[in-house]
Amino acid sequence: YRAASPLQGLSPALALGAVALAALLFLLDAHLWTRRLAPARLALVTLAGLLLGASLVTSVGRYPQAPICAYWFAVPLLFYTLRVTLLRGVSLAHYLWSVATPSAAGGALTLIGWVAWVAATGSAWNGELRREYYALVLCDPDAPACLAAAILYFSPLACGVANLALGGVCA
């Protein structure tokens, strides 16, 4: 949070760059490019995605939920990209099973690890820990609520649930 907050001024420029690159690909009919130009199209689409992702991460000061939304968007997009590029020849059933198993296992391990961390360290979302997280994300320690602090604390839980759900959907 502290590393990305000072960069929030870059967020609109990064988003604009991603949109401009996507518009350029659209105007140049990139979907019609021959097999010879396919690697260039893939590189440009990847660059646009990275610019958009960087825009979301650097907007954390204004939109604290942006990084977790970027994660929820990026994981299925990564799986789709793998499917249409490297794993094109694999049957859909085998592909979905190969995605479901590690996703569900990773989600379950993340949830178990987060709950174990909370239990073992006594890190429940209470007054003292809440003030520490408020200070971490530059919120007023006496404020009744701080969205950025809550998102930072609960993000492993949210990512674990998302991965577990993705694994369940793909199974």
mmCIF file with all atom_site columns, C-alpha atoms in Angstrom:
data_model
loop_
_atom_site.group_PDB
_atom_site.id
_atom_site.type_symbol
_atom_site.label_atom_id
_atom_site.label_alt_id
_atom_site.label_comp_id
_atom_site.label_asym_id
_atom_site.label_entity_id
_atom_site.label_seq_id
_atom_site.pdbx_PDB_ins_code
_atom_site.Cartn_x
_atom_site.Cartn_y
_atom_site.Cartn_z
_atom_site.occupancy
_atom_site.B_iso_or_equiv
_atom_site.pdbx_formal_charge
_atom_site.auth_seq_id
_atom_site.auth_comp_id
_atom_site.auth_asym_id
_atom_site.auth_atom_id
_atom_site.pdbx_PDB_model_num
ATOM 1   C CA . TYR A 1 1   ? 0.000   0.000   0.000   1.00 0.00 ? 1   TYR A CA 1
ATOM 2   C CA . ARG A 1 2   ? 2.704   2.466   0.987   1.00 0.00 ? 2   ARG A CA 1
ATOM 3   C CA . ALA A 1 3   ? 4.776   1.631   -2.084  1.00 0.00 ? 3   ALA A CA 1
ATOM 4   C CA . ALA A 1 4   ? 1.879   2.096   -4.514  1.00 0.00 ? 4   ALA A CA 1
ATOM 5   C CA . SER A 1 5   ? 0.185   5.117   -2.920  1.00 0.00 ? 5   SER A CA 1
ATOM 6   C CA . PRO A 1 6   ? 2.807   7.681   -4.002  1.00 0.00 ? 6   PRO A CA 1
ATOM 7   C CA . LEU A 1 7   ? 2.445   6.416   -7.577  1.00 0.00 ? 7   LEU A CA 1
ATOM 8   C CA . GLN A 1 8   ? -1.296  7.009   -7.796  1.00 0.00 ? 8   GLN A CA 1
ATOM 9   C CA . GLY A 1 9   ? -0.707  10.019  -10.050 1.00 0.00 ? 9   GLY A CA 1
ATOM 10  C CA . LEU A 1 10  ? 0.488   7.584   -12.733 1.00 0.00 ? 10  LEU A CA 1
ATOM 11  C CA . SER A 1 11  ? -2.739  5.591   -12.631 1.00 0.00 ? 11  SER A CA 1
ATOM 12  C CA . PRO A 1 12  ? -4.738  7.639   -15.180 1.00 0.00 ? 12  PRO A CA 1
ATOM 13  C CA . ALA A 1 13  ? -1.823  7.737   -17.633 1.00 0.00 ? 13  ALA A CA 1
ATOM 14  C CA . LEU A 1 14  ? -1.337  3.971   -17.365 1.00 0.00 ? 14  LEU A CA 1
ATOM 15  C CA . ALA A 1 15  ? -5.062  3.358   -17.891 1.00 0.00 ? 15  ALA A CA 1
ATOM 16  C CA . LEU A 1 16  ? -5.109  5.731   -20.840 1.00 0.00 ? 16  LEU A CA 1
ATOM 17  C CA . GLY A 1 17  ? -2.118  3.929   -22.345 1.00 0.00 ? 17  GLY A CA 1
ATOM 18  C CA . ALA A 1 18  ? -3.896  0.581   -22.007 1.00 0.00 ? 18  ALA A CA 1
ATOM 19  C CA . VAL A 1 19  ? -7.085  1.926   -23.594 1.00 0.00 ? 19  VAL A CA 1
ATOM 20  C CA . ALA A 1 20  ? -5.129  3.646   -26.395 1.00 0.00 ? 20  ALA A CA 1
ATOM 21  C CA . LEU A 1 21  ? -3.219  0.461   -27.153 1.00 0.00 ? 21  LEU A CA 1
ATOM 22  C CA . ALA A 1 22  ? -6.446  -1.575  -27.182 1.00 0.00 ? 22  ALA A CA 1
ATOM 23  C CA . ALA A 1 23  ? -8.070  1.003   -29.485 1.00 0.00 ? 23  ALA A CA 1
ATOM 24  C CA . LEU A 1 24  ? -5.049  0.887   -31.791 1.00 0.00 ? 24  LEU A CA 1
ATOM 25  C CA . LEU A 1 25  ? -5.272  -2.900  -31.980 1.00 0.00 ? 25  LEU A CA 1
ATOM 26  C CA . PHE A 1 26  ? -8.975  -2.587  -32.773 1.00 0.00 ? 26  PHE A CA 1
ATOM 27  C CA . LEU A 1 27  ? -8.394  0.026   -35.469 1.00 0.00 ? 27  LEU A CA 1
ATOM 28  C CA . LEU A 1 28  ? -5.646  -2.073  -37.038 1.00 0.00 ? 28  LEU A CA 1
ATOM 29  C CA . ASP A 1 29  ? -7.937  -5.147  -37.057 1.00 0.00 ? 29  ASP A CA 1
ATOM 30  C CA . ALA A 1 30  ? -5.469  -7.139  -34.970 1.00 0.00 ? 30  ALA A CA 1
ATOM 31  C CA . HIS A 1 31  ? -7.868  -10.089 -34.825 1.00 0.00 ? 31  HIS A CA 1
ATOM 32  C CA . LEU A 1 32  ? -7.321  -10.516 -38.577 1.00 0.00 ? 32  LEU A CA 1
ATOM 33  C CA . TRP A 1 33  ? -3.527  -10.501 -38.441 1.00 0.00 ? 33  TRP A CA 1
ATOM 34  C CA . THR A 1 34  ? -1.881  -13.517 -40.007 1.00 0.00 ? 34  THR A CA 1
ATOM 35  C CA . ARG A 1 35  ? -0.087  -16.227 -38.102 1.00 0.00 ? 35  ARG A CA 1
ATOM 36  C CA . ARG A 1 36  ? 3.195   -14.420 -38.765 1.00 0.00 ? 36  ARG A CA 1
ATOM 37  C CA . LEU A 1 37  ? 1.970   -11.350 -36.840 1.00 0.00 ? 37  LEU A CA 1
ATOM 38  C CA . ALA A 1 38  ? 0.281   -13.318 -34.039 1.00 0.00 ? 38  ALA A CA 1
ATOM 39  C CA . PRO A 1 39  ? 3.273   -12.984 -31.667 1.00 0.00 ? 39  PRO A CA 1
ATOM 40  C CA . ALA A 1 40  ? 3.230   -9.192  -32.109 1.00 0.00 ? 40  ALA A CA 1
ATOM 41  C CA . ARG A 1 41  ? -0.510  -9.124  -31.373 1.00 0.00 ? 41  ARG A CA 1
ATOM 42  C CA . LEU A 1 42  ? 0.006   -11.261 -28.270 1.00 0.00 ? 42  LEU A CA 1
ATOM 43  C CA . ALA A 1 43  ? 2.805   -8.975  -27.081 1.00 0.00 ? 43  ALA A CA 1
ATOM 44  C CA . LEU A 1 44  ? 0.700   -5.841  -27.582 1.00 0.00 ? 44  LEU A CA 1
ATOM 45  C CA . VAL A 1 45  ? -2.342  -7.342  -25.863 1.00 0.00 ? 45  VAL A CA 1
ATOM 46  C CA . THR A 1 46  ? -0.106  -8.443  -22.986 1.00 0.00 ? 46  THR A CA 1
ATOM 47  C CA . LEU A 1 47  ? 1.353   -4.941  -22.746 1.00 0.00 ? 47  LEU A CA 1
ATOM 48  C CA . ALA A 1 48  ? -2.146  -3.431  -22.646 1.00 0.00 ? 48  ALA A CA 1
ATOM 49  C CA . GLY A 1 49  ? -3.095  -5.860  -19.884 1.00 0.00 ? 49  GLY A CA 1
ATOM 50  C CA . LEU A 1 50  ? 0.020   -5.060  -17.898 1.00 0.00 ? 50  LEU A CA 1
ATOM 51  C CA . LEU A 1 51  ? -0.633  -1.329  -18.249 1.00 0.00 ? 51  LEU A CA 1
ATOM 52  C CA . LEU A 1 52  ? -4.199  -1.800  -17.037 1.00 0.00 ? 52  LEU A CA 1
ATOM 53  C CA . GLY A 1 53  ? -3.012  -3.953  -14.128 1.00 0.00 ? 53  GLY A CA 1
ATOM 54  C CA . ALA A 1 54  ? -0.388  -1.378  -13.164 1.00 0.00 ? 54  ALA A CA 1
ATOM 55  C CA . SER A 1 55  ? -3.067  1.304   -13.318 1.00 0.00 ? 55  SER A CA 1
ATOM 56  C CA . LEU A 1 56  ? -5.249  -0.649  -10.896 1.00 0.00 ? 56  LEU A CA 1
ATOM 57  C CA . VAL A 1 57  ? -2.389  -1.305  -8.488  1.00 0.00 ? 57  VAL A CA 1
ATOM 58  C CA . THR A 1 58  ? -1.198  2.306   -8.491  1.00 0.00 ? 58  THR A CA 1
ATOM 59  C CA . SER A 1 59  ? -4.722  3.580   -7.837  1.00 0.00 ? 59  SER A CA 1
ATOM 60  C CA . VAL A 1 60  ? -4.688  1.934   -4.401  1.00 0.00 ? 60  VAL A CA 1
ATOM 61  C CA . GLY A 1 61  ? -4.652  5.294   -2.604  1.00 0.00 ? 61  GLY A CA 1
ATOM 62  C CA . ARG A 1 62  ? -7.921  6.369   -4.210  1.00 0.00 ? 62  ARG A CA 1
ATOM 63  C CA . TYR A 1 63  ? -9.470  2.904   -4.632  1.00 0.00 ? 63  TYR A CA 1
ATOM 64  C CA . PRO A 1 64  ? -8.148  0.506   -1.960  1.00 0.00 ? 64  PRO A CA 1
ATOM 65  C CA . GLN A 1 65  ? -10.084 -2.381  -3.462  1.00 0.00 ? 65  GLN A CA 1
ATOM 66  C CA . ALA A 1 66  ? -8.336  -2.062  -6.857  1.00 0.00 ? 66  ALA A CA 1
ATOM 67  C CA . PRO A 1 67  ? -5.455  -4.531  -6.270  1.00 0.00 ? 67  PRO A CA 1
ATOM 68  C CA . ILE A 1 68  ? -7.746  -7.309  -5.092  1.00 0.00 ? 68  ILE A CA 1
ATOM 69  C CA . CYS A 1 69  ? -10.082 -6.661  -8.020  1.00 0.00 ? 69  CYS A CA 1
ATOM 70  C CA . ALA A 1 70  ? -7.064  -6.839  -10.310 1.00 0.00 ? 70  ALA A CA 1
ATOM 71  C CA . TYR A 1 71  ? -6.197  -10.215 -8.788  1.00 0.00 ? 71  TYR A CA 1
ATOM 72  C CA . TRP A 1 72  ? -9.737  -11.529 -9.280  1.00 0.00 ? 72  TRP A CA 1
ATOM 73  C CA . PHE A 1 73  ? -9.616  -10.377 -12.886 1.00 0.00 ? 73  PHE A CA 1
ATOM 74  C CA . ALA A 1 74  ? -6.055  -11.500 -13.636 1.00 0.00 ? 74  ALA A CA 1
ATOM 75  C CA . VAL A 1 75  ? -6.279  -15.109 -12.474 1.00 0.00 ? 75  VAL A CA 1
ATOM 76  C CA . PRO A 1 76  ? -9.112  -16.184 -14.820 1.00 0.00 ? 76  PRO A CA 1
ATOM 77  C CA . LEU A 1 77  ? -7.530  -14.103 -17.594 1.00 0.00 ? 77  LEU A CA 1
ATOM 78  C CA . LEU A 1 78  ? -4.237  -15.922 -17.073 1.00 0.00 ? 78  LEU A CA 1
ATOM 79  C CA . PHE A 1 79  ? -6.027  -19.271 -17.236 1.00 0.00 ? 79  PHE A CA 1
ATOM 80  C CA . TYR A 1 80  ? -7.793  -18.222 -20.436 1.00 0.00 ? 80  TYR A CA 1
ATOM 81  C CA . THR A 1 81  ? -4.533  -17.010 -21.979 1.00 0.00 ? 81  THR A CA 1
ATOM 82  C CA . LEU A 1 82  ? -2.842  -20.309 -21.155 1.00 0.00 ? 82  LEU A CA 1
ATOM 83  C CA . ARG A 1 83  ? -5.760  -22.181 -22.706 1.00 0.00 ? 83  ARG A CA 1
ATOM 84  C CA . VAL A 1 84  ? -5.697  -20.331 -26.037 1.00 0.00 ? 84  VAL A CA 1
ATOM 85  C CA . THR A 1 85  ? -1.902  -20.245 -26.368 1.00 0.00 ? 85  THR A CA 1
ATOM 86  C CA . LEU A 1 86  ? 0.237   -22.907 -24.731 1.00 0.00 ? 86  LEU A CA 1
ATOM 87  C CA . LEU A 1 87  ? -2.458  -25.495 -23.979 1.00 0.00 ? 87  LEU A CA 1
ATOM 88  C CA . ARG A 1 88  ? -4.496  -25.154 -27.169 1.00 0.00 ? 88  ARG A CA 1
ATOM 89  C CA . GLY A 1 89  ? -4.203  -28.863 -28.014 1.00 0.00 ? 89  GLY A CA 1
ATOM 90  C CA . VAL A 1 90  ? -5.360  -30.141 -24.620 1.00 0.00 ? 90  VAL A CA 1
ATOM 91  C CA . SER A 1 91  ? -8.986  -31.254 -24.361 1.00 0.00 ? 91  SER A CA 1
ATOM 92  C CA . LEU A 1 92  ? -11.237 -28.865 -22.460 1.00 0.00 ? 92  LEU A CA 1
ATOM 93  C CA . ALA A 1 93  ? -12.098 -31.477 -19.815 1.00 0.00 ? 93  ALA A CA 1
ATOM 94  C CA . HIS A 1 94  ? -8.435  -32.170 -19.058 1.00 0.00 ? 94  HIS A CA 1
ATOM 95  C CA . TYR A 1 95  ? -7.597  -28.485 -19.074 1.00 0.00 ? 95  TYR A CA 1
ATOM 96  C CA . LEU A 1 96  ? -10.402 -27.578 -16.652 1.00 0.00 ? 96  LEU A CA 1
ATOM 97  C CA . TRP A 1 97  ? -9.419  -30.379 -14.317 1.00 0.00 ? 97  TRP A CA 1
ATOM 98  C CA . SER A 1 98  ? -5.771  -29.265 -14.420 1.00 0.00 ? 98  SER A CA 1
ATOM 99  C CA . VAL A 1 99  ? -6.898  -25.742 -13.493 1.00 0.00 ? 99  VAL A CA 1
ATOM 100 C CA . ALA A 1 100 ? -9.432  -26.840 -10.869 1.00 0.00 ? 100 ALA A CA 1
ATOM 101 C CA . THR A 1 101 ? -7.109  -28.952 -8.761  1.00 0.00 ? 101 THR A CA 1
ATOM 102 C CA . PRO A 1 102 ? -4.315  -26.433 -8.087  1.00 0.00 ? 102 PRO A CA 1
ATOM 103 C CA . SER A 1 103 ? -6.785  -23.549 -7.787  1.00 0.00 ? 103 SER A CA 1
ATOM 104 C CA . ALA A 1 104 ? -8.905  -25.318 -5.201  1.00 0.00 ? 104 ALA A CA 1
ATOM 105 C CA . ALA A 1 105 ? -5.859  -26.647 -3.364  1.00 0.00 ? 105 ALA A CA 1
ATOM 106 C CA . GLY A 1 106 ? -4.206  -23.223 -3.342  1.00 0.00 ? 106 GLY A CA 1
ATOM 107 C CA . GLY A 1 107 ? -7.424  -21.589 -2.158  1.00 0.00 ? 107 GLY A CA 1
ATOM 108 C CA . ALA A 1 108 ? -7.905  -24.152 0.602   1.00 0.00 ? 108 ALA A CA 1
ATOM 109 C CA . LEU A 1 109 ? -4.276  -23.813 1.740   1.00 0.00 ? 109 LEU A CA 1
ATOM 110 C CA . THR A 1 110 ? -4.573  -20.030 1.740   1.00 0.00 ? 110 THR A CA 1
ATOM 111 C CA . LEU A 1 111 ? -7.728  -20.184 3.858   1.00 0.00 ? 111 LEU A CA 1
ATOM 112 C CA . ILE A 1 112 ? -6.227  -22.716 6.260   1.00 0.00 ? 112 ILE A CA 1
ATOM 113 C CA . GLY A 1 113 ? -3.010  -20.685 6.505   1.00 0.00 ? 113 GLY A CA 1
ATOM 114 C CA . TRP A 1 114 ? -4.868  -17.436 7.139   1.00 0.00 ? 114 TRP A CA 1
ATOM 115 C CA . VAL A 1 115 ? -7.121  -18.955 9.810   1.00 0.00 ? 115 VAL A CA 1
ATOM 116 C CA . ALA A 1 116 ? -4.093  -20.647 11.417  1.00 0.00 ? 116 ALA A CA 1
ATOM 117 C CA . TRP A 1 117 ? -2.186  -17.348 11.398  1.00 0.00 ? 117 TRP A CA 1
ATOM 118 C CA . VAL A 1 118 ? -5.107  -15.542 13.027  1.00 0.00 ? 118 VAL A CA 1
ATOM 119 C CA . ALA A 1 119 ? -5.493  -18.288 15.656  1.00 0.00 ? 119 ALA A CA 1
ATOM 120 C CA . ALA A 1 120 ? -1.783  -18.804 16.378  1.00 0.00 ? 120 ALA A CA 1
ATOM 121 C CA . THR A 1 121 ? -0.845  -15.138 16.642  1.00 0.00 ? 121 THR A CA 1
ATOM 122 C CA . GLY A 1 122 ? -4.068  -13.848 18.166  1.00 0.00 ? 122 GLY A CA 1
ATOM 123 C CA . SER A 1 123 ? -4.390  -11.540 15.180  1.00 0.00 ? 123 SER A CA 1
ATOM 124 C CA . ALA A 1 124 ? -8.163  -11.212 15.253  1.00 0.00 ? 124 ALA A CA 1
ATOM 125 C CA . TRP A 1 125 ? -9.592  -7.987  13.806  1.00 0.00 ? 125 TRP A CA 1
ATOM 126 C CA . ASN A 1 126 ? -9.755  -6.193  17.146  1.00 0.00 ? 126 ASN A CA 1
ATOM 127 C CA . GLY A 1 127 ? -8.843  -2.777  18.497  1.00 0.00 ? 127 GLY A CA 1
ATOM 128 C CA . GLU A 1 128 ? -5.056  -3.106  18.771  1.00 0.00 ? 128 GLU A CA 1
ATOM 129 C CA . LEU A 1 129 ? -4.476  -4.892  15.466  1.00 0.00 ? 129 LEU A CA 1
ATOM 130 C CA . ARG A 1 130 ? -6.976  -2.627  13.754  1.00 0.00 ? 130 ARG A CA 1
ATOM 131 C CA . ARG A 1 131 ? -5.003  0.454   14.874  1.00 0.00 ? 131 ARG A CA 1
ATOM 132 C CA . GLU A 1 132 ? -1.780  -1.129  13.565  1.00 0.00 ? 132 GLU A CA 1
ATOM 133 C CA . TYR A 1 133 ? -3.358  -1.714  10.165  1.00 0.00 ? 133 TYR A CA 1
ATOM 134 C CA . TYR A 1 134 ? -4.840  1.789   10.163  1.00 0.00 ? 134 TYR A CA 1
ATOM 135 C CA . ALA A 1 135 ? -1.344  3.187   10.707  1.00 0.00 ? 135 ALA A CA 1
ATOM 136 C CA . LEU A 1 136 ? 0.058   0.913   8.006   1.00 0.00 ? 136 LEU A CA 1
ATOM 137 C CA . VAL A 1 137 ? -2.303  2.331   5.391   1.00 0.00 ? 137 VAL A CA 1
ATOM 138 C CA . LEU A 1 138 ? -2.071  5.903   6.679   1.00 0.00 ? 138 LEU A CA 1
ATOM 139 C CA . CYS A 1 139 ? -5.604  6.083   8.142   1.00 0.00 ? 139 CYS A CA 1
ATOM 140 C CA . ASP A 1 140 ? -6.434  7.986   11.317  1.00 0.00 ? 140 ASP A CA 1
ATOM 141 C CA . PRO A 1 141 ? -5.914  5.408   14.129  1.00 0.00 ? 141 PRO A CA 1
ATOM 142 C CA . ASP A 1 142 ? -9.020  6.705   15.921  1.00 0.00 ? 142 ASP A CA 1
ATOM 143 C CA . ALA A 1 143 ? -11.298 6.552   12.872  1.00 0.00 ? 143 ALA A CA 1
ATOM 144 C CA . PRO A 1 144 ? -14.304 4.258   13.214  1.00 0.00 ? 144 PRO A CA 1
ATOM 145 C CA . ALA A 1 145 ? -13.614 2.544   9.875   1.00 0.00 ? 145 ALA A CA 1
ATOM 146 C CA . CYS A 1 146 ? -10.873 2.359   7.252   1.00 0.00 ? 146 CYS A CA 1
ATOM 147 C CA . LEU A 1 147 ? -11.639 0.431   4.069   1.00 0.00 ? 147 LEU A CA 1
ATOM 148 C CA . ALA A 1 148 ? -7.996  0.147   3.024   1.00 0.00 ? 148 ALA A CA 1
ATOM 149 C CA . ALA A 1 149 ? -6.997  -1.433  6.349   1.00 0.00 ? 149 ALA A CA 1
ATOM 150 C CA . ALA A 1 150 ? -9.873  -3.916  6.260   1.00 0.00 ? 150 ALA A CA 1
ATOM 151 C CA . ILE A 1 151 ? -9.058  -4.903  2.687   1.00 0.00 ? 151 ILE A CA 1
ATOM 152 C CA . LEU A 1 152 ? -5.389  -5.374  3.555   1.00 0.00 ? 152 LEU A CA 1
ATOM 153 C CA . TYR A 1 153 ? -6.269  -7.598  6.523   1.00 0.00 ? 153 TYR A CA 1
ATOM 154 C CA . PHE A 1 154 ? -8.946  -9.682  4.794   1.00 0.00 ? 154 PHE A CA 1
ATOM 155 C CA . SER A 1 155 ? -7.344  -9.953  1.319   1.00 0.00 ? 155 SER A CA 1
ATOM 156 C CA . PRO A 1 156 ? -5.816  -13.418 1.927   1.00 0.00 ? 156 PRO A CA 1
ATOM 157 C CA . LEU A 1 157 ? -9.266  -14.624 2.948   1.00 0.00 ? 157 LEU A CA 1
ATOM 158 C CA . ALA A 1 158 ? -10.850 -13.099 -0.156  1.00 0.00 ? 158 ALA A CA 1
ATOM 159 C CA . CYS A 1 159 ? -8.186  -14.539 -2.485  1.00 0.00 ? 159 CYS A CA 1
ATOM 160 C CA . GLY A 1 160 ? -8.471  -17.962 -0.863  1.00 0.00 ? 160 GLY A CA 1
ATOM 161 C CA . VAL A 1 161 ? -12.244 -17.987 -1.297  1.00 0.00 ? 161 VAL A CA 1
ATOM 162 C CA . ALA A 1 162 ? -11.896 -16.792 -4.902  1.00 0.00 ? 162 ALA A CA 1
ATOM 163 C CA . ASN A 1 163 ? -9.387  -19.530 -5.761  1.00 0.00 ? 163 ASN A CA 1
ATOM 164 C CA . LEU A 1 164 ? -11.475 -22.163 -4.021  1.00 0.00 ? 164 LEU A CA 1
ATOM 165 C CA . ALA A 1 165 ? -14.556 -21.013 -5.932  1.00 0.00 ? 165 ALA A CA 1
ATOM 166 C CA . LEU A 1 166 ? -12.662 -20.961 -9.238  1.00 0.00 ? 166 LEU A CA 1
ATOM 167 C CA . GLY A 1 167 ? -11.458 -24.489 -8.558  1.00 0.00 ? 167 GLY A CA 1
ATOM 168 C CA . GLY A 1 168 ? -15.008 -25.565 -7.793  1.00 0.00 ? 168 GLY A CA 1
ATOM 169 C CA . VAL A 1 169 ? -16.388 -24.000 -10.960 1.00 0.00 ? 169 VAL A CA 1
ATOM 170 C CA . CYS A 1 170 ? -13.707 -25.582 -13.137 1.00 0.00 ? 170 CYS A CA 1
ATOM 171 C CA . ALA A 1 171 ? -14.068 -29.078 -11.579 1.00 0.00 ? 171 ALA A CA 1
#
